[in-house]
Amino acid sequence: MEINVSFLVVPRGYTVQHVQQRSTYVSKIFWLCEWSCGLCGALRVVLDNSQDVIMAAAPSLVFALISMAWSCLGEAAGLPFWMSSKEMTLKARASCFTDLCLVEKCGVPEKCCGSLYPGSSQGLLDMPDTGIGNWSFVYAPRAFARSPELKLWQVTLEATACSFDSDTCVWFNTGNASWQRASGQASGGWLEADGNNASDGQVFIIESPMLNVTTEKAVVFSYMMTGSSSVSLEVEHKTEFAVWSTLFVESGDTGNTWKAASIRVPEGTVGLRLLAGAGAGAVVKVDEILAAESANFANIGCNFEVDFCGWSSGFENQWRTQRGATPSGSTGPAGAFEGDWYVYTEATPARNKAFFLTSPMFERSNVTRHLLFANNMNGEAMGSLRLESLGSSRWTTFWLQAGDRGPLWESYKVVIPQDAKMLRFVGITGSSWTSDIALDAIGVGVGVPVLDLEYIACAFTFHTCKWVSTGNVSWQASGGWLEADGNNASDGQVFIIESPMLNVTTEKVVVFSYMMTGSSSVSLEVEHKTEFAVWSTLFVESGDTGNTWKAASIRVPEGTVGLRLLANLSAWEKAKVGVVSVADVVSSFANLTCSFEVDHCGWSSVFGVWQRFGGPQPASASPDAAFRSDFYMATSIADGGRTLQAGMNGDVTLEDVLMSPVFPAAASKFYLEFAYHMAGSGIFSMELQCFRRGRWSRRWSRSGSQGAAWLQAKVSLPAGTEMLRFVSTSQQWDIGVHALDSVVAWVPAGSGA
């Protein structure tokens, strides 16, 4: 009887950790054909208490095992074995296996026969070129052991995924001319049908194993055809009750550019095959075959709390789910953007490698749609992350980010092309292990995405956040401020950087520091626009300000949909913009009074370091309770997670800022009372500053730890004050928590205010 069976091979260097991170446990499986045998079974390999792997195998393979001098098996001739009509067991004391077992073809075994032996944590086995039988590569999914509805000789559609970087995975040739794996310097590998290797009338056919497709799915792949107008590529499928039928066909020379195709694979499909028509001089190439789910666009969002929500996690280099920090230090986030879980690229074993995260297939739409997501690109050797869409014929990049962007998560809303029917994130790791890339909170929306004004806040420590240069010369983030350098521009060129599209429903205030040096003609301008009006000026200043930071607060009108900064510079001139933050507007300084029992009362934390708490924090230096009632404000983590802030005297320091709303300039002196708590060896200082006549000035300060008890302060504030802020500083790696409670603003009797 002629049978087809598969055999597990785990490559050298594969550890249990590698195995557990893959949707399948193996990179090389060999498909053995034309062995006469009345019994099929399963091969079971146990890797140091990891999940079991069960694969189909032929009893005749026992003789192959014994006869082949495989280095990891030692003296094969000394291995004992037993045979019967119902069962065959091979027991091996070997460094590569803890247990080998062959059982009947009737189904997946509930348990493996034979005894377990101590084995290597590596689980290694090499398969040499034996020349025995008809061998080709086969992918064996975990479903063999986990899905009772699968027959032993069937695999899921996901098992057909292949990048062809090292082999042809599950695909095997059945035509009278063979597809071959090919490679080049610029890419890992691809599948190729070369017409120069075929005679007239021969056909290149390569097939999948028998499939089990229980719901409609999709297959996406890249392809290229060169050499003649008659060269062709066809994809066919078959069901249990029907012969091969066409799902995709294209002919003609496509040039030396990869195209992409996505096809829907119907429920009930039991096989796929690729057919190439390539005469002399013609070549057909196929790469990156990937199975995907089919879904409505509204349902492709994912927070990764349970699974990948239908997103395909890649080929050899797979996106991994993670809770908490990534295993490597100095790279990746400290935890998820929301919830507990996120996905990331583990760069340690895969440097300068591509990781693909591909969405389910969805329908095209003429409606404007956008994708929401959060990403983290923290690490000195950081590579890049791009977002691509699959339209009519190829993957197209429509969003890109590169380089170290610091330890914090960033969130984005990106309009997707109208012809998009699939999306994918492509993460490229850098040259070292400090290049883990993370993604979380993928969501979808309809219409042009707009952001609240608070999203434009930026410290410019690592990058320009959501601000995008649109002038003919670019602003640059410069380690704590935004800089326009006239030496980088030609005459007539303008530095322009814009916010994303905004949704400003009530008047707000944008606060920033700035500095201009070089000549009397250097200038800085802030403009806004509405839905029905062009850009108009909100702020403008010109002339050399010296090496001192000035401050500005700009009222942004309701209905504003965009902001931009413009700098006009000549050679040797510079304009710098410090931390940009956003504040609410209130009618009187009396509105600053807050117990924090209900909310923040308009007090805002620049970049979220100050947070509202009830009871103690995890940090040992935090208050045990509020000063009064239940809630208070405090720096949220021991080391502050703070930002670089342009200070009052031109210096740049590590600071945590809690900013008041903006109020009309006070007509007379007034007071602010508050309770404060400063504890821990990492405490440097806390200050209360007031904004008046375009500058911040210090009105109160304390230095060092003030003990475990709450203390109280009363501070006099001058007429003309428009805004307040508490600024706390701490040692980055030492414990130190600042806290505030019971803020009260009042005017002395008889002041006339």
Tab-separated table of C-alpha atoms in Angstrom, residues 338-592:
chain	number	residue	atom	x	y	z
A	338	GLU	CA	-4.084	49.230	28.098
A	339	GLY	CA	-5.083	46.044	29.900
A	340	ASP	CA	-2.366	43.493	30.644
A	341	TRP	CA	-1.143	42.110	27.314
A	342	TYR	CA	0.481	43.437	24.152
A	343	VAL	CA	2.551	42.028	21.267
A	344	TYR	CA	6.185	42.667	20.458
A	345	THR	CA	9.151	41.602	18.336
A	346	GLU	CA	11.871	39.805	20.320
A	347	ALA	CA	15.067	41.179	18.794
A	348	THR	CA	17.599	39.114	20.756
A	349	PRO	CA	17.627	36.057	18.432
A	350	ALA	CA	16.466	37.993	15.346
A	351	ARG	CA	18.496	41.117	14.642
A	352	ASN	CA	17.903	43.084	11.433
A	353	LYS	CA	14.910	40.838	10.715
A	354	ALA	CA	11.378	41.574	9.466
A	355	PHE	CA	8.334	40.677	11.609
A	356	PHE	CA	4.921	40.698	9.867
A	357	LEU	CA	1.614	41.205	11.701
A	358	THR	CA	-1.182	40.857	9.128
A	359	SER	CA	-4.863	41.715	9.560
A	360	PRO	CA	-7.827	39.618	8.473
A	361	MET	CA	-9.111	40.313	4.961
A	362	PHE	CA	-11.997	42.808	4.758
A	363	GLU	CA	-14.017	44.482	2.014
A	364	ARG	CA	-12.934	47.663	0.253
A	365	SER	CA	-14.995	50.778	0.951
A	366	ASN	CA	-15.506	54.271	-0.443
A	367	VAL	CA	-16.043	55.494	3.118
A	368	THR	CA	-13.055	57.120	4.830
A	369	ARG	CA	-11.751	54.708	7.481
A	370	HIS	CA	-8.917	54.903	9.964
A	371	LEU	CA	-6.876	52.625	12.174
A	372	LEU	CA	-6.038	53.398	15.795
A	373	PHE	CA	-3.070	51.794	17.552
A	374	ALA	CA	-0.423	52.336	20.209
A	375	ASN	CA	3.232	51.527	19.652
A	376	ASN	CA	6.432	51.531	21.671
A	377	MET	CA	9.865	51.829	20.054
A	378	ASN	CA	12.253	51.996	22.975
A	379	GLY	CA	15.877	50.994	22.509
A	380	GLU	CA	19.234	52.383	21.444
A	381	ALA	CA	19.481	50.130	18.366
A	382	MET	CA	15.817	50.579	17.367
A	383	GLY	CA	14.897	49.698	13.804
A	384	SER	CA	11.635	50.721	12.131
A	385	LEU	CA	7.902	50.054	12.046
A	386	ARG	CA	5.743	50.602	9.009
A	387	LEU	CA	2.040	50.144	8.281
A	388	GLU	CA	1.119	48.813	4.843
A	389	SER	CA	-2.130	48.263	2.970
A	390	LEU	CA	-2.880	45.699	0.298
A	391	GLY	CA	-4.869	47.275	-2.519
A	392	SER	CA	-5.419	46.021	-6.023
A	393	SER	CA	-1.964	44.622	-6.705
A	394	ARG	CA	0.697	45.391	-4.077
A	395	TRP	CA	1.543	46.269	-0.500
A	396	THR	CA	1.911	50.046	-0.060
A	397	THR	CA	3.443	51.826	2.942
A	398	PHE	CA	1.278	54.679	4.283
A	399	TRP	CA	2.772	55.179	7.762
A	400	LEU	CA	6.380	54.831	8.905
A	401	GLN	CA	8.368	55.403	12.088
A	402	ALA	CA	12.035	54.711	12.809
A	403	GLY	CA	14.603	55.071	15.571
A	404	ASP	CA	14.523	55.210	19.366
A	405	ARG	CA	11.400	57.040	20.546
A	406	GLY	CA	11.809	56.561	24.284
A	407	PRO	CA	10.114	54.388	26.915
A	408	LEU	CA	6.544	55.730	26.657
A	409	TRP	CA	3.731	54.386	24.498
A	410	GLU	CA	2.504	56.579	21.637
A	411	SER	CA	-0.993	56.404	20.161
A	412	TYR	CA	-1.970	57.115	16.564
A	413	LYS	CA	-4.978	57.472	14.289
A	414	VAL	CA	-4.116	56.871	10.637
A	415	VAL	CA	-6.403	57.124	7.598
A	416	ILE	CA	-6.162	53.944	5.506
A	417	PRO	CA	-6.387	53.920	1.682
A	418	GLN	CA	-9.881	53.379	0.317
A	419	ASP	CA	-8.799	50.399	-1.792
A	420	ALA	CA	-7.292	48.601	1.220
A	421	LYS	CA	-8.550	45.075	1.830
A	422	MET	CA	-5.777	43.958	4.217
A	423	LEU	CA	-3.331	45.746	6.515
A	424	ARG	CA	-0.037	44.681	8.005
A	425	PHE	CA	2.540	46.047	10.410
A	426	VAL	CA	6.135	45.311	9.432
A	427	GLY	CA	8.597	45.662	12.279
A	428	ILE	CA	12.300	45.640	11.391
A	429	THR	CA	14.577	44.969	14.352
A	430	GLY	CA	17.895	46.761	14.675
A	431	SER	CA	21.491	45.639	14.943
A	432	SER	CA	21.314	44.561	18.590
A	433	TRP	CA	18.933	43.198	21.218
A	434	THR	CA	17.872	46.747	22.215
A	435	SER	CA	15.306	46.969	19.419
A	436	ASP	CA	12.113	45.295	20.681
A	437	ILE	CA	9.062	46.882	18.984
A	438	ALA	CA	5.645	46.695	20.703
A	439	LEU	CA	2.029	47.180	19.559
A	440	ASP	CA	-1.230	47.357	21.496
A	441	ALA	CA	-4.818	48.611	21.392
A	442	ILE	CA	-5.536	48.251	17.670
A	443	GLY	CA	-8.912	49.783	16.868
A	444	VAL	CA	-10.854	51.046	13.875
A	445	GLY	CA	-13.012	54.041	13.079
A	446	VAL	CA	-14.962	55.670	10.266
A	447	GLY	CA	-14.335	59.187	8.993
A	448	VAL	CA	-11.280	61.416	9.113
A	449	PRO	CA	-9.580	60.902	12.501
A	450	VAL	CA	-9.423	63.920	14.766
A	451	LEU	CA	-7.651	64.328	18.103
A	452	ASP	CA	-8.361	66.350	21.196
A	453	LEU	CA	-5.984	69.263	21.669
A	454	GLU	CA	-4.302	67.480	24.614
A	455	TYR	CA	-2.704	65.048	22.149
A	456	ILE	CA	-0.327	67.727	20.826
A	457	ALA	CA	1.525	67.913	24.175
A	458	CYS	CA	5.178	67.003	23.603
A	459	ALA	CA	8.524	67.148	25.443
A	460	PHE	CA	10.582	66.661	22.230
A	461	THR	CA	12.979	64.442	24.182
A	462	PHE	CA	13.292	61.742	21.513
A	463	HIS	CA	11.042	62.868	18.671
A	464	THR	CA	8.390	65.349	17.565
A	465	CYS	CA	5.425	63.305	18.855
A	466	LYS	CA	2.419	63.933	16.607
A	467	TRP	CA	3.823	67.099	15.040
A	468	VAL	CA	4.817	66.672	11.380
A	469	SER	CA	7.111	68.964	9.367
A	470	THR	CA	5.355	70.282	6.254
A	471	GLY	CA	7.705	73.102	5.229
A	472	ASN	CA	10.517	72.810	2.721
A	473	VAL	CA	12.951	72.389	5.623
A	474	SER	CA	12.337	70.407	8.820
A	475	TRP	CA	12.170	71.137	12.533
A	476	GLN	CA	14.145	68.600	14.605
A	477	ALA	CA	13.704	67.193	18.128
A	478	SER	CA	16.889	68.023	20.032
A	479	GLY	CA	16.895	66.228	23.389
A	480	GLY	CA	14.289	68.352	25.172
A	481	TRP	CA	13.182	70.990	22.713
A	482	LEU	CA	12.180	71.491	19.061
A	483	GLU	CA	14.796	73.276	16.972
A	484	ALA	CA	14.882	75.076	13.635
A	485	ASP	CA	18.462	75.756	12.489
A	486	GLY	CA	18.978	78.354	9.757
A	487	ASN	CA	22.226	76.693	8.714
A	488	ASN	CA	20.104	73.835	7.381
A	489	ALA	CA	17.990	76.058	5.119
A	490	SER	CA	18.462	78.024	1.914
A	491	ASP	CA	17.169	81.539	1.304
A	492	GLY	CA	13.395	81.634	1.108
A	493	GLN	CA	12.864	78.306	2.824
A	494	VAL	CA	10.456	78.159	5.767
A	495	PHE	CA	10.378	75.834	8.790
A	496	ILE	CA	6.780	74.641	9.305
A	497	ILE	CA	5.598	71.913	11.652
A	498	GLU	CA	1.896	71.025	11.980
A	499	SER	CA	-0.357	69.254	14.443
A	500	PRO	CA	-2.675	66.447	13.341
A	501	MET	CA	-6.294	67.318	12.616
A	502	LEU	CA	-7.861	68.550	15.871
A	503	ASN	CA	-11.271	68.614	17.517
A	504	VAL	CA	-11.401	71.672	19.793
A	505	THR	CA	-14.922	71.911	21.217
A	506	THR	CA	-14.208	74.566	23.875
A	507	GLU	CA	-11.571	77.282	24.157
A	508	LYS	CA	-8.254	75.955	25.502
A	509	VAL	CA	-4.736	77.283	26.029
A	510	VAL	CA	-1.432	76.035	24.614
A	511	VAL	CA	1.600	76.826	26.754
A	512	PHE	CA	5.212	76.593	25.570
A	513	SER	CA	8.700	78.005	26.126
A	514	TYR	CA	10.773	79.427	23.285
A	515	MET	CA	14.132	80.999	22.455
A	516	MET	CA	15.391	82.787	19.306
A	517	THR	CA	18.979	83.720	18.553
A	518	GLY	CA	20.914	85.216	15.644
A	519	SER	CA	19.539	88.592	14.498
A	520	SER	CA	16.676	91.057	14.737
A	521	SER	CA	14.914	89.391	11.787
A	522	VAL	CA	14.535	85.899	13.288
A	523	SER	CA	10.861	85.173	13.977
A	524	LEU	CA	8.475	82.574	15.415
A	525	GLU	CA	4.777	82.377	14.600
A	526	VAL	CA	1.889	80.158	15.739
A	527	GLU	CA	-1.115	79.856	13.430
A	528	HIS	CA	-4.445	78.046	13.592
A	529	LYS	CA	-7.178	77.207	11.132
A	530	THR	CA	-10.841	76.251	11.325
A	531	GLU	CA	-12.971	74.140	9.048
A	532	PHE	CA	-14.194	77.237	7.230
A	533	ALA	CA	-11.147	79.543	7.351
A	534	VAL	CA	-7.516	79.498	6.245
A	535	TRP	CA	-4.493	79.777	8.514
A	536	SER	CA	-4.480	82.862	10.767
A	537	THR	CA	-2.013	84.111	13.384
A	538	LEU	CA	-2.432	83.458	17.129
A	539	PHE	CA	1.091	84.459	18.204
A	540	VAL	CA	4.120	86.090	16.591
A	541	GLU	CA	7.434	87.390	17.919
A	542	SER	CA	10.660	88.419	16.244
A	543	GLY	CA	14.158	89.381	17.296
A	544	ASP	CA	16.971	87.810	19.288
A	545	THR	CA	15.763	86.812	22.774
A	546	GLY	CA	19.253	85.864	23.972
A	547	ASN	CA	20.078	82.566	25.643
A	548	THR	CA	17.083	82.772	27.953
A	549	TRP	CA	13.855	80.832	27.638
A	550	LYS	CA	10.706	82.908	27.385
A	551	ALA	CA	7.192	81.529	27.870
A	552	ALA	CA	3.956	81.987	25.973
A	553	SER	CA	0.336	81.036	26.534
A	554	ILE	CA	-1.967	81.100	23.532
A	555	ARG	CA	-5.736	80.834	23.604
A	556	VAL	CA	-6.915	78.347	20.987
A	557	PRO	CA	-10.477	79.141	19.829
A	558	GLU	CA	-13.316	76.653	19.746
A	559	GLY	CA	-13.591	75.109	16.280
A	560	THR	CA	-9.853	74.984	15.642
A	561	VAL	CA	-8.913	71.994	13.460
A	562	GLY	CA	-5.158	72.572	13.160
A	563	LEU	CA	-2.135	74.366	14.622
A	564	ARG	CA	1.290	75.022	13.157
A	565	LEU	CA	4.606	76.619	14.117
A	566	LEU	CA	6.547	78.679	11.567
A	567	ALA	CA	10.132	79.934	11.864
A	568	ASN	CA	11.796	82.321	9.422
A	569	LEU	CA	15.559	82.039	9.728
A	570	SER	CA	18.736	82.931	7.904
A	571	ALA	CA	22.164	81.367	8.302
A	572	TRP	CA	23.449	81.307	11.913
A	573	GLU	CA	19.950	81.873	13.285
A	574	LYS	CA	18.036	79.418	15.464
A	575	ALA	CA	14.552	79.078	16.932
A	576	LYS	CA	13.820	76.662	19.789
A	577	VAL	CA	10.471	75.600	21.241
A	578	GLY	CA	10.398	73.834	24.626
A	579	VAL	CA	7.762	71.538	26.109
A	580	VAL	CA	4.302	72.129	24.607
A	581	SER	CA	1.415	71.539	27.020
A	582	VAL	CA	-2.326	72.197	27.051
A	583	ALA	CA	-4.454	73.764	29.791
A	584	ASP	CA	-8.165	74.369	30.387
A	585	VAL	CA	-9.663	77.849	30.686
A	586	VAL	CA	-11.689	78.918	33.747
A	587	SER	CA	-13.478	82.177	34.578
A	588	SER	CA	-11.629	83.010	37.808
A	589	PHE	CA	-8.640	81.982	39.894
A	590	ALA	CA	-11.182	80.894	42.527
A	591	ASN	CA	-11.821	77.871	40.284
A	592	LEU	CA	-8.368	76.588	41.226
